[in-house]
XYZ file of C-alpha atoms in Angstrom:
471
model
C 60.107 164.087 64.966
C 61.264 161.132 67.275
C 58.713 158.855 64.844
C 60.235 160.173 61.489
C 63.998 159.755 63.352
C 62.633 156.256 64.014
C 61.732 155.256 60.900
C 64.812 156.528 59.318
C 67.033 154.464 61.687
C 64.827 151.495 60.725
C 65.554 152.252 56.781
C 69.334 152.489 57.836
C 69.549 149.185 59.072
C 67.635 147.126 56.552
C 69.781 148.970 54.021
C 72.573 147.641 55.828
C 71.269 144.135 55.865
C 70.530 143.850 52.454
C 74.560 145.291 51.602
C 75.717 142.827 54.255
C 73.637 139.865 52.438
C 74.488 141.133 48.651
C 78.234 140.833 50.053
C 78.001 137.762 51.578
C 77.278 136.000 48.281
C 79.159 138.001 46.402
C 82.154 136.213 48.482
C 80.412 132.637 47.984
C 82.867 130.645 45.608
C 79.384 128.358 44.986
C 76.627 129.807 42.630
C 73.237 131.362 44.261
C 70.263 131.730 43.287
C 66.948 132.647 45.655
C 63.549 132.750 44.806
C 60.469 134.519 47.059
C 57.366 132.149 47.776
C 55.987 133.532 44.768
C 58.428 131.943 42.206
C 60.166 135.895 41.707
C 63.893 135.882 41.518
C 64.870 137.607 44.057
C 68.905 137.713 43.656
C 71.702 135.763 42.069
C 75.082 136.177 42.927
C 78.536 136.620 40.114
C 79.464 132.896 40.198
C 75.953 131.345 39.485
C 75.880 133.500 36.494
C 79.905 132.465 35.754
C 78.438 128.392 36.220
C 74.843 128.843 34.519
C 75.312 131.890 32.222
C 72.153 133.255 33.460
C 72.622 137.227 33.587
C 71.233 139.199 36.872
C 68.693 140.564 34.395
C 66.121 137.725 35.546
C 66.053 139.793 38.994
C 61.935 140.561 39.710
C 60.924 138.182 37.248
C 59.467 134.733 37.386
C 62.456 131.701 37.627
C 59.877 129.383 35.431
C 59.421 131.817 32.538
C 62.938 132.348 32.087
C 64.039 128.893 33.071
C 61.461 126.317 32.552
C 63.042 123.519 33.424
C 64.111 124.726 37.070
C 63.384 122.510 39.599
C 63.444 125.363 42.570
C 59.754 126.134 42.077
C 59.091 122.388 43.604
C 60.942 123.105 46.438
C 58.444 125.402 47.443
C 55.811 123.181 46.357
C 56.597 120.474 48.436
C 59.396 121.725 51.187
C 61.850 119.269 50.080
C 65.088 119.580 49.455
C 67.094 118.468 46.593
C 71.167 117.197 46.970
C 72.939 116.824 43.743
C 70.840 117.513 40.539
C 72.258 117.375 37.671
C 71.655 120.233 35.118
C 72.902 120.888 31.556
C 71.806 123.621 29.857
C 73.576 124.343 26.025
C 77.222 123.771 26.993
C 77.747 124.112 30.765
C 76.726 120.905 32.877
C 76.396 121.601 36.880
C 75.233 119.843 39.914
C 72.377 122.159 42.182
C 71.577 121.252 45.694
C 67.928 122.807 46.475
C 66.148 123.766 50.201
C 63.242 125.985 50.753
C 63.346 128.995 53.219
C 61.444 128.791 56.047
C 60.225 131.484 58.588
C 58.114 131.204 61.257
C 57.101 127.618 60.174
C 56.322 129.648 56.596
C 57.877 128.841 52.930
C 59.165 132.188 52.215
C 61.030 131.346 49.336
C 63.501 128.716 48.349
C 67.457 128.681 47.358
C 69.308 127.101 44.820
C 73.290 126.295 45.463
C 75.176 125.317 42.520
C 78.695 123.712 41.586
C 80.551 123.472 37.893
C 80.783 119.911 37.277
C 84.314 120.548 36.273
C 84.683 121.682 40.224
C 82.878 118.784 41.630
C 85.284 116.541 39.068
C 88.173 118.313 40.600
C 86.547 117.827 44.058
C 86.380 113.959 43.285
C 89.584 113.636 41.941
C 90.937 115.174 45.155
C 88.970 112.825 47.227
C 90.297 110.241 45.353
C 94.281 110.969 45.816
C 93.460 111.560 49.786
C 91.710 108.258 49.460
C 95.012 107.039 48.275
C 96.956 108.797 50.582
C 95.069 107.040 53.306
C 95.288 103.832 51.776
C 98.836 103.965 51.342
C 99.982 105.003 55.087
C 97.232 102.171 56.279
C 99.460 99.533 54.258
C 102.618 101.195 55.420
C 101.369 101.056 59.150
C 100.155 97.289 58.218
C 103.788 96.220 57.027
C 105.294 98.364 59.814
C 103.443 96.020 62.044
C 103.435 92.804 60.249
C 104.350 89.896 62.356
C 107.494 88.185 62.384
C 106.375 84.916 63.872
C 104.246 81.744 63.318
C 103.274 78.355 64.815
C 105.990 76.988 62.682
C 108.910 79.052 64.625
C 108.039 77.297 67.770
C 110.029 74.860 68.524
C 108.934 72.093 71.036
C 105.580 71.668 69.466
C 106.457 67.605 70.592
C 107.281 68.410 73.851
C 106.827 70.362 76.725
C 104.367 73.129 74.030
C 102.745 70.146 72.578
C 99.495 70.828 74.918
C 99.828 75.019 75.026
C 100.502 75.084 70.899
C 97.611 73.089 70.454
C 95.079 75.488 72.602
C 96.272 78.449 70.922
C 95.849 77.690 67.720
C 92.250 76.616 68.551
C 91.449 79.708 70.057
C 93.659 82.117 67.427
C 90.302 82.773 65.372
C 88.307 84.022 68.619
C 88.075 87.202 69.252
C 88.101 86.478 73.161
C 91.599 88.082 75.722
C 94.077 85.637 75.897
C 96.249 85.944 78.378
C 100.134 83.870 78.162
C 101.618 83.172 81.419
C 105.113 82.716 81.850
C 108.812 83.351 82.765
C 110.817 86.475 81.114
C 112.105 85.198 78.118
C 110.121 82.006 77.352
C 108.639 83.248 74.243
C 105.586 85.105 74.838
C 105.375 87.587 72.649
C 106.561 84.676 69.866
C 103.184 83.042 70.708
C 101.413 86.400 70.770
C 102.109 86.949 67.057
C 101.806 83.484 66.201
C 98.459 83.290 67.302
C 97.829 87.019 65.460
C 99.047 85.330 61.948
C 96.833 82.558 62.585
C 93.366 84.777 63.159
C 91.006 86.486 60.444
C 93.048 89.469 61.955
C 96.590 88.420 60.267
C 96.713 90.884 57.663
C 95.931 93.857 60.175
C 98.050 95.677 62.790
C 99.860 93.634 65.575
C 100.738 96.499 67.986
C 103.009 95.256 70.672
C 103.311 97.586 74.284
C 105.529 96.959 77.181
C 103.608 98.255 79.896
C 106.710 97.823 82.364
C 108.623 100.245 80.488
C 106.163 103.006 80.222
C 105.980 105.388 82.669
C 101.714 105.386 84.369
C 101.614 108.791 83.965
C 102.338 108.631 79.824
C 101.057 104.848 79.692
C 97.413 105.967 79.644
C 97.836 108.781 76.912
C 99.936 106.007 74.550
C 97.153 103.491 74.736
C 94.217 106.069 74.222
C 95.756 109.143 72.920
C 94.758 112.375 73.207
C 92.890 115.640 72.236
C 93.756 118.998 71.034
C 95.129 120.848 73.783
C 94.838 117.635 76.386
C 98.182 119.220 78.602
C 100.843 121.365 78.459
C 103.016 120.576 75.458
C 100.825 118.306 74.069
C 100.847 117.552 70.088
C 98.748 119.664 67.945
C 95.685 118.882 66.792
C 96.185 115.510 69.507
C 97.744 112.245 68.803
C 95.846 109.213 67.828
C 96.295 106.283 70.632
C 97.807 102.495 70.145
C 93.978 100.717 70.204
C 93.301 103.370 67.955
C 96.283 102.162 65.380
C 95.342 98.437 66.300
C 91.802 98.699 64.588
C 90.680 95.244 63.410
C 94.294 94.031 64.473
C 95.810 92.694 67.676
C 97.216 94.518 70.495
C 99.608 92.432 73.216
C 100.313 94.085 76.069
C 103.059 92.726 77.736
C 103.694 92.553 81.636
C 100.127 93.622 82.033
C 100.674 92.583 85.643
C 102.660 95.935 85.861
C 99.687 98.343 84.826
C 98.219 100.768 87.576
C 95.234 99.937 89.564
C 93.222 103.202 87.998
C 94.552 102.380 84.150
C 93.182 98.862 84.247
C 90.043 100.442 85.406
C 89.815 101.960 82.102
C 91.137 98.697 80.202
C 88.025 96.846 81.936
C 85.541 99.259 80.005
C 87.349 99.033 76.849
C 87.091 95.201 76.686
C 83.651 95.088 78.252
C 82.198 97.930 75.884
C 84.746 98.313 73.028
C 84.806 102.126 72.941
C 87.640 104.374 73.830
C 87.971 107.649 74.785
C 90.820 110.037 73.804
C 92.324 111.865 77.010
C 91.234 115.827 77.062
C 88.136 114.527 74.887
C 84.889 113.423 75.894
C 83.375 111.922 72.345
C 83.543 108.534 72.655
C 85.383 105.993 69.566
C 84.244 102.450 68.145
C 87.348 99.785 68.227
C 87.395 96.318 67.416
C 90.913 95.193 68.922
C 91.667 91.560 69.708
C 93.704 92.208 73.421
C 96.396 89.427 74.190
C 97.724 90.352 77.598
C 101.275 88.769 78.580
C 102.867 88.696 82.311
C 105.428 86.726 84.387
C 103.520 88.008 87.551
C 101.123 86.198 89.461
C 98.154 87.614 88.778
C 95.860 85.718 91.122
C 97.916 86.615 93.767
C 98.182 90.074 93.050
C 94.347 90.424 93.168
C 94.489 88.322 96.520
C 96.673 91.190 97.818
C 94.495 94.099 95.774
C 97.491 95.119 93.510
C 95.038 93.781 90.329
C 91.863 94.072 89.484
C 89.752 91.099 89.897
C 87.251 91.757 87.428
C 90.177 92.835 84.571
C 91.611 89.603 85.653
C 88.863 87.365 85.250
C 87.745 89.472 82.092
C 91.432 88.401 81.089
C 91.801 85.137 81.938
C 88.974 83.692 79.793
C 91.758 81.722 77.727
C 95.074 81.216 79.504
C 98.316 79.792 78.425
C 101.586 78.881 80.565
C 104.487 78.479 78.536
C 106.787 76.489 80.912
C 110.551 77.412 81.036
C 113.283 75.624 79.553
C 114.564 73.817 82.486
C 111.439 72.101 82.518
C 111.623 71.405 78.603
C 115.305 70.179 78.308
C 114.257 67.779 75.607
C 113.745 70.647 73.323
C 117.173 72.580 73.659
C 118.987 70.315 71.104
C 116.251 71.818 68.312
C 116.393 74.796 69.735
C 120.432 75.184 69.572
C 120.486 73.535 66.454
C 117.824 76.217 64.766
C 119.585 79.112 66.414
C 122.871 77.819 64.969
C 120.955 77.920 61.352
C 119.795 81.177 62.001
C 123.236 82.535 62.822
C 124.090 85.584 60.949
C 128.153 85.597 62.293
C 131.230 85.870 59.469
C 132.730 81.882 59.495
C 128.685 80.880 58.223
C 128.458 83.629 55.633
C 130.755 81.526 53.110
C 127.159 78.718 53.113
C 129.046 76.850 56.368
C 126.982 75.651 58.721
C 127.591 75.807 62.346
C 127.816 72.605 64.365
C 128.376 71.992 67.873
C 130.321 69.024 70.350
C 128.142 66.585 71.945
C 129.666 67.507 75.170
C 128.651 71.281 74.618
C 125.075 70.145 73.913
C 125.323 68.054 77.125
C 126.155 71.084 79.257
C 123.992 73.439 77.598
C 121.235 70.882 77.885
C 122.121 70.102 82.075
C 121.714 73.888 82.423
C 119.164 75.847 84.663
C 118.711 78.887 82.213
C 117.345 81.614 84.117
C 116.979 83.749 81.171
C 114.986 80.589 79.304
C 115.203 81.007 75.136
C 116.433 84.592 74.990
C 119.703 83.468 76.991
C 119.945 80.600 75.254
C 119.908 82.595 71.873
C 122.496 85.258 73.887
C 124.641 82.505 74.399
C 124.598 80.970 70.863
C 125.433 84.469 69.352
C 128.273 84.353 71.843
C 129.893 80.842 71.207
C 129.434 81.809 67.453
C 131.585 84.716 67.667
C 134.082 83.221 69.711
C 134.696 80.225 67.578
C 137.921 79.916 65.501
C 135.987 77.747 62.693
C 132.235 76.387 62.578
C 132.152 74.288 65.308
C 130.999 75.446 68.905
C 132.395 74.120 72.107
C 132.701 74.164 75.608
C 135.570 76.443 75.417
C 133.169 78.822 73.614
C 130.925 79.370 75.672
C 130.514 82.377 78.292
C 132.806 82.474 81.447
C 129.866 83.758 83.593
C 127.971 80.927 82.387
C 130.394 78.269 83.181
C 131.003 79.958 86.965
C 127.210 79.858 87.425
C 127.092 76.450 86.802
C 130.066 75.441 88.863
C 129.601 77.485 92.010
C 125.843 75.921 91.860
C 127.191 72.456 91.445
C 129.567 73.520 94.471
C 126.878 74.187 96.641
C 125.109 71.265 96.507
C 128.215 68.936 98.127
C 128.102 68.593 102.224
C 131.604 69.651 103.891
C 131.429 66.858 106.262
C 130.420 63.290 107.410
C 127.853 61.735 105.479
C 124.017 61.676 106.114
C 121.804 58.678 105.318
C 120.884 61.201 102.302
C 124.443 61.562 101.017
C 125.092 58.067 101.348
C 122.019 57.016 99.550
C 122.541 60.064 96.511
C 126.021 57.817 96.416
C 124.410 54.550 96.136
C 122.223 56.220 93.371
C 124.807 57.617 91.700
C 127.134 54.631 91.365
C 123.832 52.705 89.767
C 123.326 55.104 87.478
C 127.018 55.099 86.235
C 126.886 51.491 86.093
C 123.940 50.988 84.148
C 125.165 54.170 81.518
C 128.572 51.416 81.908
C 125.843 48.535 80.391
C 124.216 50.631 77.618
C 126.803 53.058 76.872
C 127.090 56.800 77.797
C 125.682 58.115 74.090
C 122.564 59.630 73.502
C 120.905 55.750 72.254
C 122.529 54.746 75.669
C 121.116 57.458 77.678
C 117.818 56.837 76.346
C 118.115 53.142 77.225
C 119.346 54.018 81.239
C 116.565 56.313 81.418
C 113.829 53.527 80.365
C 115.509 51.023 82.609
C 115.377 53.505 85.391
C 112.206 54.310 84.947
C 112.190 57.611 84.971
C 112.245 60.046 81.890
C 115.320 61.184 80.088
C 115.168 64.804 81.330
C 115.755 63.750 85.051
C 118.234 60.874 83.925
C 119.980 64.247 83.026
C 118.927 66.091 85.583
C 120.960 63.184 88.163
C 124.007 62.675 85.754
C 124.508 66.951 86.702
C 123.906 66.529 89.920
C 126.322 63.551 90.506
C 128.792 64.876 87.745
C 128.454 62.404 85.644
C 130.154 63.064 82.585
């Protein structure tokens, strides 16, 4: 009894299986067809007889007989499988993809999979659109992140920048770090994408990052991005990273001096191995990102005092460039005032007018520390522009705070009382100056000539004539 009860349960379940199979590919939107080792049909689902026509009479009876040119019966000839035949038979084409069955290291049959050409055409067409798609938001993300700047918007590039424009554009088609040293506001980020614009890399992303103004604990997951389900409230499906949007571009990060200890850590790897790693993942990505790293820090001594990594800093520091700041580049700010004033976007210019400005504004703004370098300057000119009644800028115009600065640092330098061998030799030195400016004249061709017969270069000629108030 227990042997028949057996048997019966055994009957039960293959019955099962074979309903559980029959539905199976009677859900398959793709045609099926399988064949025993034999060459038998063994079943065919509805939508291989909706693509080929072929009815489920050809059940239990040999494929080659009723379809001679079938290619299935090769499959189990020589266990190979077949991707993408074509197959037109009266007036329905179709594309089969053909593997043999294998049990137990046997051929027990093979199985053919096939797809209406008019699907596959659909299929393509789809492809193509969310090929399209993709290439669209890649040139939006391009444009997005064009740069704005070249080696022609630097100004200086026959003065004080002469030596650092000349190094960058030599190195602009590397694909080694660069990293731009230099005060807040000098123009670092101007070089940054100059040098981008310049490189096989110009038509490709330029992804700036402030990594000042980032908080560490969201800095790491901006660079690198993250998985599915990385943290609580993270984006679904994850968020791709800035390297990973910089792809064959350029990505500057700015006041990389700023960056925690354990974050450069992972910077090291991705500049030593060029792979990144999503955060919540652990599949590894290809990049190829050109890094320009930017910082008013000093780096050197931050390592010295284990606040920066040596290794990321000598990784770094392969090609290094100091922009100096505009106190030490005086004979540039007439350009520079004179292109800002071109650039000037204010009402009284918008009728073709072009802004000018007073010699003895230019002398003041020249004689000027300018702690905030080039983007004060420009602050300044955007000022004085507003605040003039016609085109022309003067003194007047200028900011109050400025003028104070200047005046209560002038103040400071004067001795309250007696005089010192030092005061009475800046006096001596002083009245020689004014009388040879009284020889050659106090305009800029007679400044020029005071300077020569001084012997000393026009920017400290200038430098004197503020301290001594010489006007």
């Amino acid at each position: 009894m227990k042997e028949r009860s057996d048997n019966k349960n055994t009957a039960s379940i293959s019955e099962n299986s074979i309903g559980w199979w029959k539905a199976i590919l009677e859900s398959i939107n793709d045609g099926v067809l399988v064949i025993d080792h034999n060459g038998y049909v063994k079943m065919i689902n509805p939508e291989y007889t909706r693509i080929t026509g072929v009815t489920p009479d050809i059940i239990g009876k040999p494929l080659l007989k009723y379809r001679p040119g079938a290619q299935l019966t090769k499959t189990l000839k020589d266990c190979q499988c077949r991707v993408g035949v074509y197959r037109k038979t009266k007036d329905r084409e179709y594309v089969v993809d053909m593997a043999p069955i294998i049990i137990n290291e046997q051929i027990v049959g093979a199985v053919s999979v096939c797809k209406s050409l008019t699907e596959v055409h659909k299929l393509s067409l789809e492809l193509q659109k969310q090929n399209e798609k993709v290439r669209q938001l890649k040139k939006q993300m391009n444009a997005l992140y064009k740069v704005k700047y070249t080696f022609d918007d630097i100004i200086g590039k026959d003065g004080g920048l002469k030596d650092v424009v000349y190094v960058a554009k030599r190195v602009s088609d590397s694909n080694f770090p660069i990293l731009i040293i230099g005060e807040s506001g000098t123009g670092k980020e101007l070089f940054a994408q100059a040098i981008h614009h310049e490189s096989h890399r110009g038509n490709k992303p330029f992804i700036p990052v402030n990594c000042a103004s980032i908080p560490p604990s969201l800095l790491e997951s901006e660079l690198f991005g993250y998985g599915d389900g990385a943290f609580t409230n993270a984006k679904k499906g994850g968020k791709i990273g800035l390297f990973e949007m910089a792809d064959q571009g350029t990505l500057f990060l700015d006041e990389i001096g700023d960056m925690s200890y354990d974050l450069q850590a992972k910077l090291l790897r991705v500049l030593q191995e060029s792979k990144i790693r999503r955060v919540g993942e652990t599949e590894e990505r290809n990049i190829d990102v050109r890094i320009i790293a930017a910082t008013h820090r000093d780096l050197q001594q931050l390592v010295n005092k284990n606040h920066f990594r040596g290794d990321l800093f000598y990784r770094l520091n392969v090609i290094s460039l100091k922009i100096a700041p505009l106190r030490e580049r005086r004979e540039d700010i007439p350009e520079l005032v004179h292109s800002l004033l071109r650039s000037s976007l204010t009402p009284s210019a918008r009728d073709g007018s072009m802004y000018t400005i007073d010699e003895q504004t230019l002398e003041f703004i020249r004689s000027y520390d300018w702690p905030g370098n080039v983007r004060e300057l420009r602050n300044v000119i955007d000022y004085a522009t507003c605040m003039a009644e016609g085109t022309e800028i003067k003194i007047h115009h200028l900011p109050d705070v400025m003028m104070k600065l200047e005046m209560n640092r002038l103040d400071s330098t004067l001795k309250p009382n007696g005089q010192t061998l030092k005061d009475i030799t800046e006096e001596a030195e002083s009245k020689h100056i004014q009388e040879i400016l009284g020889k050659f004249g106090n305009d800029m061709e007679g400044r020029k000539k005071t300077a020569n017969s001084l012997g000393v270069s026009l920017a400290t000629l200038y430098n004197k004539m503020k301290k001594y108030r010489i006007i």
